[in-house]
Tab-separated table of C-alpha atoms and ligand atoms in Angstrom:
chain	number	residue	atom	x	y	z
G	17	MET	CA	83.623	96.760	102.473
G	18	LYS	CA	85.273	94.066	100.373
G	19	LYS	CA	88.626	92.903	101.662
G	20	ALA	CA	91.814	92.285	99.701
G	21	THR	CA	92.302	88.669	98.666
G	22	VAL	CA	96.054	88.369	99.247
G	23	LYS	CA	96.722	87.599	102.890
G	24	GLY	CA	100.135	88.263	104.439
G	25	ALA	CA	101.589	89.575	101.182
G	26	ARG	CA	104.342	92.165	100.966
G	27	GLU	CA	102.646	95.529	100.762
G	28	ILE	CA	103.728	98.543	98.699
G	29	LEU	CA	101.974	101.728	99.743
G	30	LEU	CA	101.327	103.741	96.602
G	31	PRO	CA	101.782	107.519	96.506
G	32	TYR	CA	98.362	109.114	97.014
G	33	PRO	CA	96.539	109.905	93.772
G	34	ARG	CA	96.677	113.453	92.470
G	35	LEU	CA	93.344	115.081	91.736
G	36	HIS	CA	94.798	117.796	89.506
G	37	GLY	CA	96.474	117.454	86.158
G	38	THR	CA	97.577	119.569	83.243
G	39	VAL	CA	95.707	117.834	80.402
G	40	SER	CA	92.017	118.534	79.820
G	41	VAL	CA	89.517	115.731	79.298
G	42	GLU	CA	89.072	116.995	75.715
G	43	GLU	CA	92.803	116.696	75.044
G	44	ALA	CA	92.926	113.226	76.579
G	45	LEU	CA	89.964	112.108	74.442
G	46	ALA	CA	91.488	113.569	71.277
G	47	ASN	CA	94.927	112.091	71.875
G	48	ARG	CA	93.865	108.680	73.145
G	49	ARG	CA	94.996	105.977	70.791
G	50	SER	CA	95.848	102.327	71.250
G	51	ILE	CA	99.619	102.352	71.622
G	52	ARG	CA	101.548	99.174	70.867
G	53	GLU	CA	105.139	100.374	70.653
G	54	PHE	CA	106.911	101.455	73.787
G	55	ARG	CA	110.262	102.959	74.629
G	56	ASP	CA	112.612	100.717	76.572
G	57	GLU	CA	112.133	102.792	79.734
G	58	PRO	CA	110.375	102.313	83.064
G	59	ILE	CA	107.344	104.238	84.183
G	60	GLU	CA	107.326	105.991	87.562
G	61	LEU	CA	105.627	104.573	90.655
G	62	GLU	CA	103.557	107.805	90.826
G	63	GLU	CA	102.323	107.065	87.312
G	64	LEU	CA	101.379	103.485	88.149
G	65	SER	CA	99.615	104.778	91.253
G	66	GLN	CA	97.645	107.267	89.187
G	67	LEU	CA	96.714	104.650	86.565
G	68	LEU	CA	95.445	102.207	89.178
G	69	TRP	CA	93.423	104.883	90.906
G	70	ALA	CA	91.938	105.930	87.549
G	71	ALA	CA	91.161	102.284	86.806
G	72	TYR	CA	89.070	101.510	89.855
G	73	GLY	CA	90.121	103.767	92.709
G	74	ILE	CA	87.945	105.413	95.316
G	75	SER	CA	86.225	108.672	94.352
G	76	GLU	CA	83.606	108.792	97.129
G	77	THR	CA	84.528	108.029	100.683
G	78	ARG	CA	81.203	107.213	102.345
G	79	TYR	CA	80.298	104.107	100.374
G	80	GLY	CA	83.598	103.530	98.633
G	81	LEU	CA	82.249	104.381	95.185
G	82	ARG	CA	84.793	104.292	92.384
G	83	THR	CA	86.213	106.273	89.472
G	84	ALA	CA	84.283	103.963	87.104
G	85	PRO	CA	80.514	103.424	87.258
G	86	SER	CA	79.318	99.923	88.135
G	87	ALA	CA	75.863	98.344	87.835
G	88	GLY	CA	74.304	98.447	91.294
G	89	ALA	CA	77.704	99.488	92.689
G	90	GLN	CA	78.598	95.781	92.877
G	91	TYR	CA	82.170	96.357	91.605
G	92	PRO	CA	82.826	92.942	90.069
G	93	LEU	CA	86.309	93.849	88.810
G	94	GLU	CA	89.690	93.210	90.385
G	95	VAL	CA	92.884	94.874	89.232
G	96	TYR	CA	96.428	93.495	89.040
G	97	ALA	CA	99.767	94.879	87.870
G	98	VAL	CA	102.322	92.661	86.172
G	99	VAL	CA	105.554	94.547	86.740
G	100	GLY	CA	108.595	93.713	84.644
G	101	GLU	CA	112.238	93.805	85.744
G	102	ARG	CA	113.137	97.514	86.070
G	103	GLY	CA	109.657	98.310	84.840
G	104	VAL	CA	108.574	100.728	87.567
G	105	LYS	CA	110.898	103.286	89.100
G	106	ALA	CA	110.456	104.466	92.672
G	107	ASP	CA	112.462	106.882	94.864
G	108	TYR	CA	114.350	103.976	96.401
G	109	GLY	CA	115.119	102.169	93.132
G	110	TYR	CA	112.949	99.844	91.092
G	111	LEU	CA	109.800	98.124	92.217
G	112	GLU	CA	110.483	94.423	92.526
G	113	ALA	CA	109.346	92.572	89.402
G	114	GLY	CA	106.253	90.569	90.136
G	115	ILE	CA	102.512	90.220	90.071
G	116	TYR	CA	100.732	92.644	92.340
G	117	TYR	CA	97.125	92.859	93.468
G	118	TYR	CA	95.693	96.372	93.723
G	119	ASP	CA	93.954	96.954	97.056
G	120	VAL	CA	91.553	99.763	96.155
G	121	TYR	CA	90.572	100.655	99.719
G	122	ARG	CA	94.109	101.189	100.952
G	123	HIS	CA	95.566	102.245	97.615
G	124	CYS	CA	98.425	99.817	97.882
G	125	LEU	CA	99.911	96.937	95.970
G	126	LEU	CA	100.169	93.475	97.441
G	127	LEU	CA	102.935	91.326	96.009
G	128	LYS	CA	101.365	88.057	94.960
G	129	LYS	CA	104.255	86.489	93.040
G	130	ARG	CA	107.879	87.523	92.599
G	131	GLY	CA	109.516	87.543	89.162
G	132	ASP	CA	109.141	88.949	85.678
G	133	TYR	CA	106.056	87.258	84.171
G	134	ARG	CA	105.884	89.367	81.011
G	135	GLU	CA	107.140	86.599	78.759
G	136	ALA	CA	104.586	84.124	80.118
G	137	LEU	CA	101.879	86.752	79.708
G	138	TYR	CA	103.048	87.462	76.149
G	139	ARG	CA	102.736	83.772	75.289
G	140	ALA	CA	99.307	83.622	76.889
G	141	ALA	CA	98.302	86.677	74.839
G	142	LEU	CA	98.964	84.987	71.486
G	143	GLU	CA	102.469	86.491	71.367
G	144	GLN	CA	101.305	90.056	70.944
G	145	PRO	CA	104.656	91.900	71.199
G	146	TRP	CA	103.337	94.869	73.239
G	147	VAL	CA	102.621	92.517	76.143
G	148	LEU	CA	106.330	91.638	76.229
G	149	THR	CA	107.813	95.073	75.602
G	150	ALA	CA	105.654	97.184	77.931
G	151	PRO	CA	107.342	97.729	81.322
G	152	VAL	CA	104.089	96.933	83.104
G	153	SER	CA	100.650	95.538	82.313
G	154	ILE	CA	97.473	96.289	84.202
G	155	ILE	CA	95.098	93.337	84.227
G	156	PHE	CA	91.385	93.433	84.920
G	157	THR	CA	89.607	90.334	86.134
G	158	ALA	CA	85.958	89.905	87.087
G	159	VAL	CA	84.166	88.047	89.820
G	160	TYR	CA	80.923	87.686	87.860
G	161	SER	CA	78.929	86.381	90.819
G	162	ARG	CA	78.961	89.807	92.511
G	163	THR	CA	76.836	91.243	89.699
G	164	VAL	CA	75.003	88.057	88.688
G	165	ARG	CA	73.528	87.532	92.152
G	166	VAL	CA	71.764	90.879	91.774
G	167	TYR	CA	70.932	90.929	88.054
G	168	GLY	CA	71.086	87.303	86.911
G	169	GLU	CA	72.129	86.590	83.326
G	170	ARG	CA	71.820	90.244	82.333
G	171	GLY	CA	74.577	90.960	84.825
G	172	ARG	CA	76.856	88.414	83.152
G	173	VAL	CA	76.379	89.276	79.492
G	174	ARG	CA	75.799	93.012	79.783
G	175	TYR	CA	76.690	94.695	83.028
G	176	VAL	CA	80.090	93.174	83.802
G	177	PRO	CA	81.418	93.861	80.270
G	178	MET	CA	79.987	97.402	80.500
G	179	ASP	CA	81.711	97.941	83.849
G	180	LEU	CA	84.975	96.745	82.297
G	181	GLY	CA	84.647	99.142	79.382
G	182	HIS	CA	84.312	102.094	81.717
G	183	ALA	CA	87.331	101.114	83.790
G	184	GLY	CA	89.409	100.356	80.693
G	185	GLN	CA	88.624	103.753	79.195
G	186	ASN	CA	89.667	105.395	82.469
G	187	VAL	CA	93.082	103.771	82.129
G	188	TYR	CA	93.370	104.889	78.497
G	189	LEU	CA	92.513	108.497	79.378
G	190	GLN	CA	94.731	108.661	82.454
G	191	ALA	CA	97.620	107.133	80.496
G	192	THR	CA	97.145	109.714	77.740
G	193	ALA	CA	97.034	112.549	80.277
G	194	LEU	CA	100.327	111.322	81.766
G	195	GLY	CA	102.007	111.077	78.366
G	196	LEU	CA	101.905	107.279	78.549
G	197	GLY	CA	100.365	104.795	76.141
G	198	THR	CA	98.286	101.653	76.513
G	199	VAL	CA	96.072	99.226	74.612
G	200	THR	CA	93.225	97.000	75.743
G	201	VAL	CA	94.142	93.409	74.936
G	202	GLY	CA	91.199	91.029	74.965
G	203	ALA	CA	92.768	88.217	72.924
G	204	PHE	CA	94.455	85.692	75.211
G	205	HIS	CA	94.121	82.173	76.541
G	206	ASP	CA	92.033	82.528	79.696
G	207	GLU	CA	93.447	79.453	81.400
G	208	GLU	CA	97.060	80.539	80.891
G	209	VAL	CA	96.428	84.022	82.276
G	210	ARG	CA	94.511	82.446	85.129
G	211	GLU	CA	97.523	80.276	85.961
G	212	ILE	CA	100.029	83.130	85.733
G	213	LEU	CA	97.962	85.281	88.089
G	214	GLU	CA	97.021	82.294	90.273
G	215	LEU	CA	93.402	83.356	90.158
G	216	SER	CA	90.720	81.664	92.193
G	217	PRO	CA	88.176	79.681	90.115
G	218	GLU	CA	85.564	82.415	90.555
G	219	GLU	CA	87.789	85.064	88.916
G	220	THR	CA	87.954	85.516	85.129
G	221	PRO	CA	90.666	87.547	83.364
G	222	LEU	CA	89.135	90.086	80.959
G	223	TYR	CA	91.626	92.716	79.846
G	224	ILE	CA	95.398	92.990	79.734
G	225	MET	CA	96.497	96.614	79.358
G	226	PRO	CA	100.240	96.936	78.635
G	227	VAL	CA	101.428	100.419	79.619
G	228	GLY	CA	104.596	102.303	78.773
G	229	LYS	CA	106.088	105.400	77.263
G	230	PRO	CA	104.913	105.588	73.654
G	231	LEU	CA	107.549	105.343	70.937
G	232	THR	CA	105.419	107.773	68.924
G	233	PRO	CA	102.794	109.692	70.891
G	234	TYR	CA	99.573	110.333	69.015
G	235	ARG	CA	98.388	113.919	68.553
G	236	LEU	CA	95.214	115.156	66.890
G	237	THR	CA	95.145	118.836	65.951
G	238	GLU	CA	91.954	120.907	65.840
G	239	GLU	CA	92.785	121.902	62.249
G	240	GLU	CA	93.020	118.273	61.194
G	241	LEU	CA	89.734	117.441	62.870
G	242	ILE	CA	87.883	120.432	61.439
G	243	GLN	CA	89.249	119.626	57.985
G	244	PHE	CA	87.926	116.091	58.350
G	245	TYR	CA	84.438	117.267	59.270
G	246	GLN	CA	84.432	119.924	56.545
G	247	ASN	CA	85.341	117.357	53.899
G	248	ASN	CA	82.596	115.054	55.085
G	249	ARG	CA	80.020	117.824	55.133
G	250	LYS	CA	80.702	118.380	51.427
G	251	SER	CA	79.309	114.973	50.578
G	252	SER	CA	75.517	114.799	50.702
G	253	TYR	CA	73.425	111.881	51.959
L	5	FMN	C1	87.138	94.433	73.485
L	5	FMN	C2	88.436	94.857	72.841
L	5	FMN	C3	89.432	93.924	72.641
L	5	FMN	C4	90.642	94.307	72.059
L	5	FMN	N1	91.644	93.377	71.942
L	5	FMN	C5	92.841	93.766	71.411
L	5	FMN	C6	93.913	92.837	71.343
L	5	FMN	O1	93.818	91.677	71.739
L	5	FMN	N2	95.089	93.270	70.838
L	5	FMN	C7	95.269	94.555	70.386
L	5	FMN	O2	96.369	94.883	69.935
L	5	FMN	N3	94.262	95.466	70.451
L	5	FMN	C8	93.057	95.108	70.953
L	5	FMN	N4	92.044	96.019	71.070
L	5	FMN	C9	92.273	97.431	70.645
L	5	FMN	C10	91.596	97.737	69.289
L	5	FMN	O3	92.292	97.098	68.256
L	5	FMN	C11	91.589	99.263	69.088
L	5	FMN	O4	90.826	99.863	70.115
L	5	FMN	C12	91.009	99.653	67.722
L	5	FMN	O5	91.878	99.243	66.681
L	5	FMN	C13	90.762	101.156	67.587
L	5	FMN	O6	91.950	101.877	67.811
L	5	FMN	P1	92.070	102.973	68.968
L	5	FMN	O7	91.926	102.273	70.267
L	5	FMN	O8	93.422	103.579	68.777
L	5	FMN	O9	90.969	103.958	68.775
L	5	FMN	C14	90.841	95.656	71.640
L	5	FMN	C15	89.819	96.591	71.866
L	5	FMN	C16	88.642	96.204	72.474
L	5	FMN	C17	87.581	97.266	72.744
């Protein structure tokens, strides 16, 4: 079992993930959209817990297999949460603003750095406003060597990015099912994100996913979809 990389850090035990929800996978797929405008409101700790579990949590207890598939079960990704001031609400108040490492095996957050780093992250992400306005961002990094030592170059150029795509989509779908919104941000200065997160040299930041309550939730109706297909079927090849 891989061990958490933050030694002696303050630990926040997350509420256990729920394995039942009220939104079907079809509804989550239909209503998933990249959301870039958020309400000025926190998300709940239960919601952050659920998002992190969906991202890369345990879904098999013998070998520690995850919610996302991974080439050779090497699990090259690491997950962080950048929590803004009053960004995540818990029973006892707000989660302290900071940068947290997600310990998948214990389902807890380890506080790596105190403070609101959203502005620094926003600057690193080419000033994309949603990185600043979202109450929290989930960040995926990769330790390429875990996959490369098994698969060589194919691991680097194909399998790690594929693994990331699966995990990112999990976050999108879980966010949608919770009535939250997110967007995968791939455009940022690697070195700046690396510095903000104080990553080790072997860890590469890959996705920033700002999460919050959508200003305008996206809804697709069956009528709209059927109309679309019907119109397209009218035109011949
Ligand atoms: C690899 C990748 C990188 C992306 N990078 C960004 C980004 O830096 N900023 C952004 O606003 N959206 C980014 N997106 C989101 C796309 O713009 C979005 O998925 C696309 O416009 C389709 O919209 P949808 O997600 O609502 O279906 C990225 C998506 C992917 C898959």
